[in-house]
GROMACS .gro file of C-alpha atoms in nm:
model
  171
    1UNK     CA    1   5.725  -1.344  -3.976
    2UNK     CA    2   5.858  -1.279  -3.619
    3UNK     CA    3   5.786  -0.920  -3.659
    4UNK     CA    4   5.408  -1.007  -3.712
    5UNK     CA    5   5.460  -1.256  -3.428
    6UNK     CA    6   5.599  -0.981  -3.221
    7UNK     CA    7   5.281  -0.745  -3.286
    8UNK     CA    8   5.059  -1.053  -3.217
    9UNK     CA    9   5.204  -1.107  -2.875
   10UNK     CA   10   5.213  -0.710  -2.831
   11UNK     CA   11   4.819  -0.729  -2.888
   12UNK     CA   12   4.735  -1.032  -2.684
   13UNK     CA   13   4.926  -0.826  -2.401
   14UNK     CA   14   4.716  -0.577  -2.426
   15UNK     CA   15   4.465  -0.758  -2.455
   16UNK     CA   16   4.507  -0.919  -2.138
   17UNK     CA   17   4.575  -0.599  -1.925
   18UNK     CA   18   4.285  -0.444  -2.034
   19UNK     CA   19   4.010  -0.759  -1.943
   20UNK     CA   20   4.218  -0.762  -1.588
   21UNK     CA   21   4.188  -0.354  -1.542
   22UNK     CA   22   3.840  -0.390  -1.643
   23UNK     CA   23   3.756  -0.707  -1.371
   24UNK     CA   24   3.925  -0.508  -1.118
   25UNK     CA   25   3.706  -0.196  -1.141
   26UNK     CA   26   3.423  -0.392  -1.151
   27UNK     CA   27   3.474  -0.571  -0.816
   28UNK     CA   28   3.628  -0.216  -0.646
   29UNK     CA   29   3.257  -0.050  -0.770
   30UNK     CA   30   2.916  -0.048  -0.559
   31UNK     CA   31   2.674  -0.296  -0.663
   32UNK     CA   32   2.409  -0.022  -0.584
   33UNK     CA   33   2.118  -0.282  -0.656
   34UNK     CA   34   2.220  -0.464  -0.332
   35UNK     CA   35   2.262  -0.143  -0.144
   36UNK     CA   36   1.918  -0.003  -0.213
   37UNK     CA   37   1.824  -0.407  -0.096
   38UNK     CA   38   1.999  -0.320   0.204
   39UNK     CA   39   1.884  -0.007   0.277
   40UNK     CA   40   1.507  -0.120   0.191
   41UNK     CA   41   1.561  -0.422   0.402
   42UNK     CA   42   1.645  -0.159   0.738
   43UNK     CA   43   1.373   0.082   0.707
   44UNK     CA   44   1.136  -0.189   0.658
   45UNK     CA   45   1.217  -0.430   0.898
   46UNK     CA   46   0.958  -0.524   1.152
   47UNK     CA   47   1.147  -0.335   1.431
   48UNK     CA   48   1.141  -0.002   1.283
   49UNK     CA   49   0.863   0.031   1.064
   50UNK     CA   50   0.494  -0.084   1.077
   51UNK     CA   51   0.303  -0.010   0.759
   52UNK     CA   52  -0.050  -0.011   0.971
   53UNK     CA   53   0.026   0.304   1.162
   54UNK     CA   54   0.006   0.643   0.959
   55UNK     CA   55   0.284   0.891   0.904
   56UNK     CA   56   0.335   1.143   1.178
   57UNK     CA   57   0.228   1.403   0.879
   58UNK     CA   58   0.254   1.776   0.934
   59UNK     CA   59   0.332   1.705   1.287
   60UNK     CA   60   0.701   1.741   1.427
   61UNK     CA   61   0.653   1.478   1.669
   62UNK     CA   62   0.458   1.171   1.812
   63UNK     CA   63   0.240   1.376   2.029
   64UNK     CA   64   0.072   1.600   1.751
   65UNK     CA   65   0.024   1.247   1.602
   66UNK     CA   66  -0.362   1.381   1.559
   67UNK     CA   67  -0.267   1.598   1.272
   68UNK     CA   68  -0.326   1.514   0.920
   69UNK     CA   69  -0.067   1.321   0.719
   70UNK     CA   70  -0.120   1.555   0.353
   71UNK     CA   71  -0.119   1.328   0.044
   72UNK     CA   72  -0.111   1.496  -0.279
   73UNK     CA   73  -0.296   1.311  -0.586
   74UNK     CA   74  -0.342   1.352  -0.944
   75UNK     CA   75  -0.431   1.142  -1.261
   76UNK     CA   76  -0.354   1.115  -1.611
   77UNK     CA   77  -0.586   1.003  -1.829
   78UNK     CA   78  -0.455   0.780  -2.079
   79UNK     CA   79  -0.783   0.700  -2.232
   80UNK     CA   80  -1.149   0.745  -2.271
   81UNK     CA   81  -1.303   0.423  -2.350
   82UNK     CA   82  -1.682   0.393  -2.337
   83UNK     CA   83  -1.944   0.678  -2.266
   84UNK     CA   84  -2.300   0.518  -2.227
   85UNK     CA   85  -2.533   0.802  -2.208
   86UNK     CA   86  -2.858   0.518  -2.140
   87UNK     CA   87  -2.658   0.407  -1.834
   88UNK     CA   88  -2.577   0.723  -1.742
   89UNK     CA   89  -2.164   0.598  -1.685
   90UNK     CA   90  -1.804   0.603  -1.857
   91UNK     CA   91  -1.487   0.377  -1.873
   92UNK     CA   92  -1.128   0.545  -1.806
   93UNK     CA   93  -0.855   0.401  -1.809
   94UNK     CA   94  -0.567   0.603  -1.555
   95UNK     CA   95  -0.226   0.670  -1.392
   96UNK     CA   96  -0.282   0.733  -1.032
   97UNK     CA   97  -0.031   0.898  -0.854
   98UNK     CA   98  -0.005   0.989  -0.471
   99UNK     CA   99   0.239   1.122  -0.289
  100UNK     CA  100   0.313   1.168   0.102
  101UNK     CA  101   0.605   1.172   0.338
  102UNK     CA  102   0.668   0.955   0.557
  103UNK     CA  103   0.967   1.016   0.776
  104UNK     CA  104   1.020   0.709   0.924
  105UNK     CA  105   1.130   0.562   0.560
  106UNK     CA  106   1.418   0.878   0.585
  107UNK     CA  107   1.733   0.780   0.459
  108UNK     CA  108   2.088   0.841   0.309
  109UNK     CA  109   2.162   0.932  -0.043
  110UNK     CA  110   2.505   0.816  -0.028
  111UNK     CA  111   2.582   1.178  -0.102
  112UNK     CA  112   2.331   1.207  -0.460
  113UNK     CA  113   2.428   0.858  -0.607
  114UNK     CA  114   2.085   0.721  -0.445
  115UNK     CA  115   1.778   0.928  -0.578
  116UNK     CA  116   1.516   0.682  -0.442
  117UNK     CA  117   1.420   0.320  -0.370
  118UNK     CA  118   1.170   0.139  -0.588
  119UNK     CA  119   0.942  -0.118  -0.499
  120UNK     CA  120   0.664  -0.319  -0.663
  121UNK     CA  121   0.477  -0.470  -0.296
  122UNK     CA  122   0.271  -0.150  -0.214
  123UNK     CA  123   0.157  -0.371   0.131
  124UNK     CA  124   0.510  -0.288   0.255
  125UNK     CA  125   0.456   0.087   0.333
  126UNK     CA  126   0.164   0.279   0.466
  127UNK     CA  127  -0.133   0.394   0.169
  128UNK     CA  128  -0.381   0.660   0.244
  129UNK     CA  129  -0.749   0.514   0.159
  130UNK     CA  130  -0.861   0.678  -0.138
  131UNK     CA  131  -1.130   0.579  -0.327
  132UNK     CA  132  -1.373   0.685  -0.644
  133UNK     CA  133  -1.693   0.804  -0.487
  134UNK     CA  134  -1.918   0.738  -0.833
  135UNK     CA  135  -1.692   0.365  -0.885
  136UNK     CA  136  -1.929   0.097  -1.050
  137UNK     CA  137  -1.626  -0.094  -1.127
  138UNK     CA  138  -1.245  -0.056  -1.090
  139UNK     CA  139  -0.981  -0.274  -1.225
  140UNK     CA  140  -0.600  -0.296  -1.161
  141UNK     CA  141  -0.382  -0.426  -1.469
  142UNK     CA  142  -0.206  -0.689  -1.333
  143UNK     CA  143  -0.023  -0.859  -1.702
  144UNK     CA  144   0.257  -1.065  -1.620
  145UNK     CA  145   0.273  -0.837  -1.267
  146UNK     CA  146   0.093  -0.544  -1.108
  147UNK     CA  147   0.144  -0.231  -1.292
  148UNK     CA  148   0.256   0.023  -1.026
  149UNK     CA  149   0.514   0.120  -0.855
  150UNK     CA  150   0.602   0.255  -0.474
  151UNK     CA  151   0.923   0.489  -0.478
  152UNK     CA  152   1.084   0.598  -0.183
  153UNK     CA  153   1.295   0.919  -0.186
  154UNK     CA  154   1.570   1.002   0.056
  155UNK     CA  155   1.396   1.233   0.254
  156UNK     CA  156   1.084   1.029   0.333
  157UNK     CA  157   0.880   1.115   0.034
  158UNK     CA  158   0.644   0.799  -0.090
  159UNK     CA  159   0.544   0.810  -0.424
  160UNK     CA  160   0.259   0.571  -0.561
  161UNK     CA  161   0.175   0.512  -0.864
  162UNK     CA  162  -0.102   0.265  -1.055
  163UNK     CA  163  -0.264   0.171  -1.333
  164UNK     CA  164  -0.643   0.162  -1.314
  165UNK     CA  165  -0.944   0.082  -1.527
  166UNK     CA  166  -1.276   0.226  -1.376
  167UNK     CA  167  -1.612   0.276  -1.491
  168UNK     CA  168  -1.780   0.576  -1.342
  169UNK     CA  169  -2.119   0.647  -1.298
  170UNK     CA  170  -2.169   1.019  -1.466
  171UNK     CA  171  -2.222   1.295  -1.155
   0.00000   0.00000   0.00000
């Protein structure tokens, strides 16, 4: 009996060190949730950034602010839902993606642990104004929340990315 008393307490021991071991390496690692918060919070406060003004683009500094800020787009089709050959239109349902950099949302990878910020509020940072020249009707899925994202890579890259309904009028 004390020898299975003995291996009890042993166990329990062990037991022990390992839940305290484990509790401290969780408060000596980085919460990196709160320091992508952080780092969001900087580059988008009010001071810094101001989402109505357009990326510097291909220029190298404020005063070639006249050249074109490039935004590369493309789609994925994810399905093909009505063709109406009376009407002379289609439905689609996408993935639009477009991507730009903007250096002013530059920031530090904490050396590769950080490979970019997401957010869900696209109003934060600057969008080109692209639109469907033969739209009849667009909708944005919006179940439970907005289906898209806005992801922010260390070097200023923006990538955008929605979900989209639209029905097209054939060219």
């Amino acid at each position: 009996m004390s020898c299975l008393m003995l291996y009890s307490n042993v166990i329990m021991a062990m037991v022990i060190i390992m839940c305290v071991e484990a509790s401290s390496r969780k408060s000596k690692s980085t919460n990196f949730r709160q320091v992508e918060k952080k780092i969001l919070d900087r580059i988008l406060s009010p001071d810094i950034y101001d989402s109505q003004i357009r990326p510097l683009g291909t220029a190298l500094n404020e005063s070639d602010s006249d050249e074109s800020t490039k935004v590369l787009v493309n789609l994925f089709v994810r399905s093909f839902e009505k063709i109406d050959d009376v009407k002379m239109e289609f439905s689609i349902q996408i993935t639009f993606r477009q991507q730009w950099n903007d250096n002013r949302l530059a920031f530090s990878d904490m050396g590769g642990k950080i490979k970019y910020l997401t957010m869900t509020e696209r109003s934060k940072v600057w969008m080109p104004d692209t639109f469907f020249r033969n739209e009849k009707e667009a909708k944005f899925h919006e179940i439970i929340q907005p289906n898209l994202y806005v992801r922010v890579f260390p070097d200023g890259d923006v990538l955008y990315s929605i979900r989209v309904s639209l029905t097209l009028a054939c060219p």
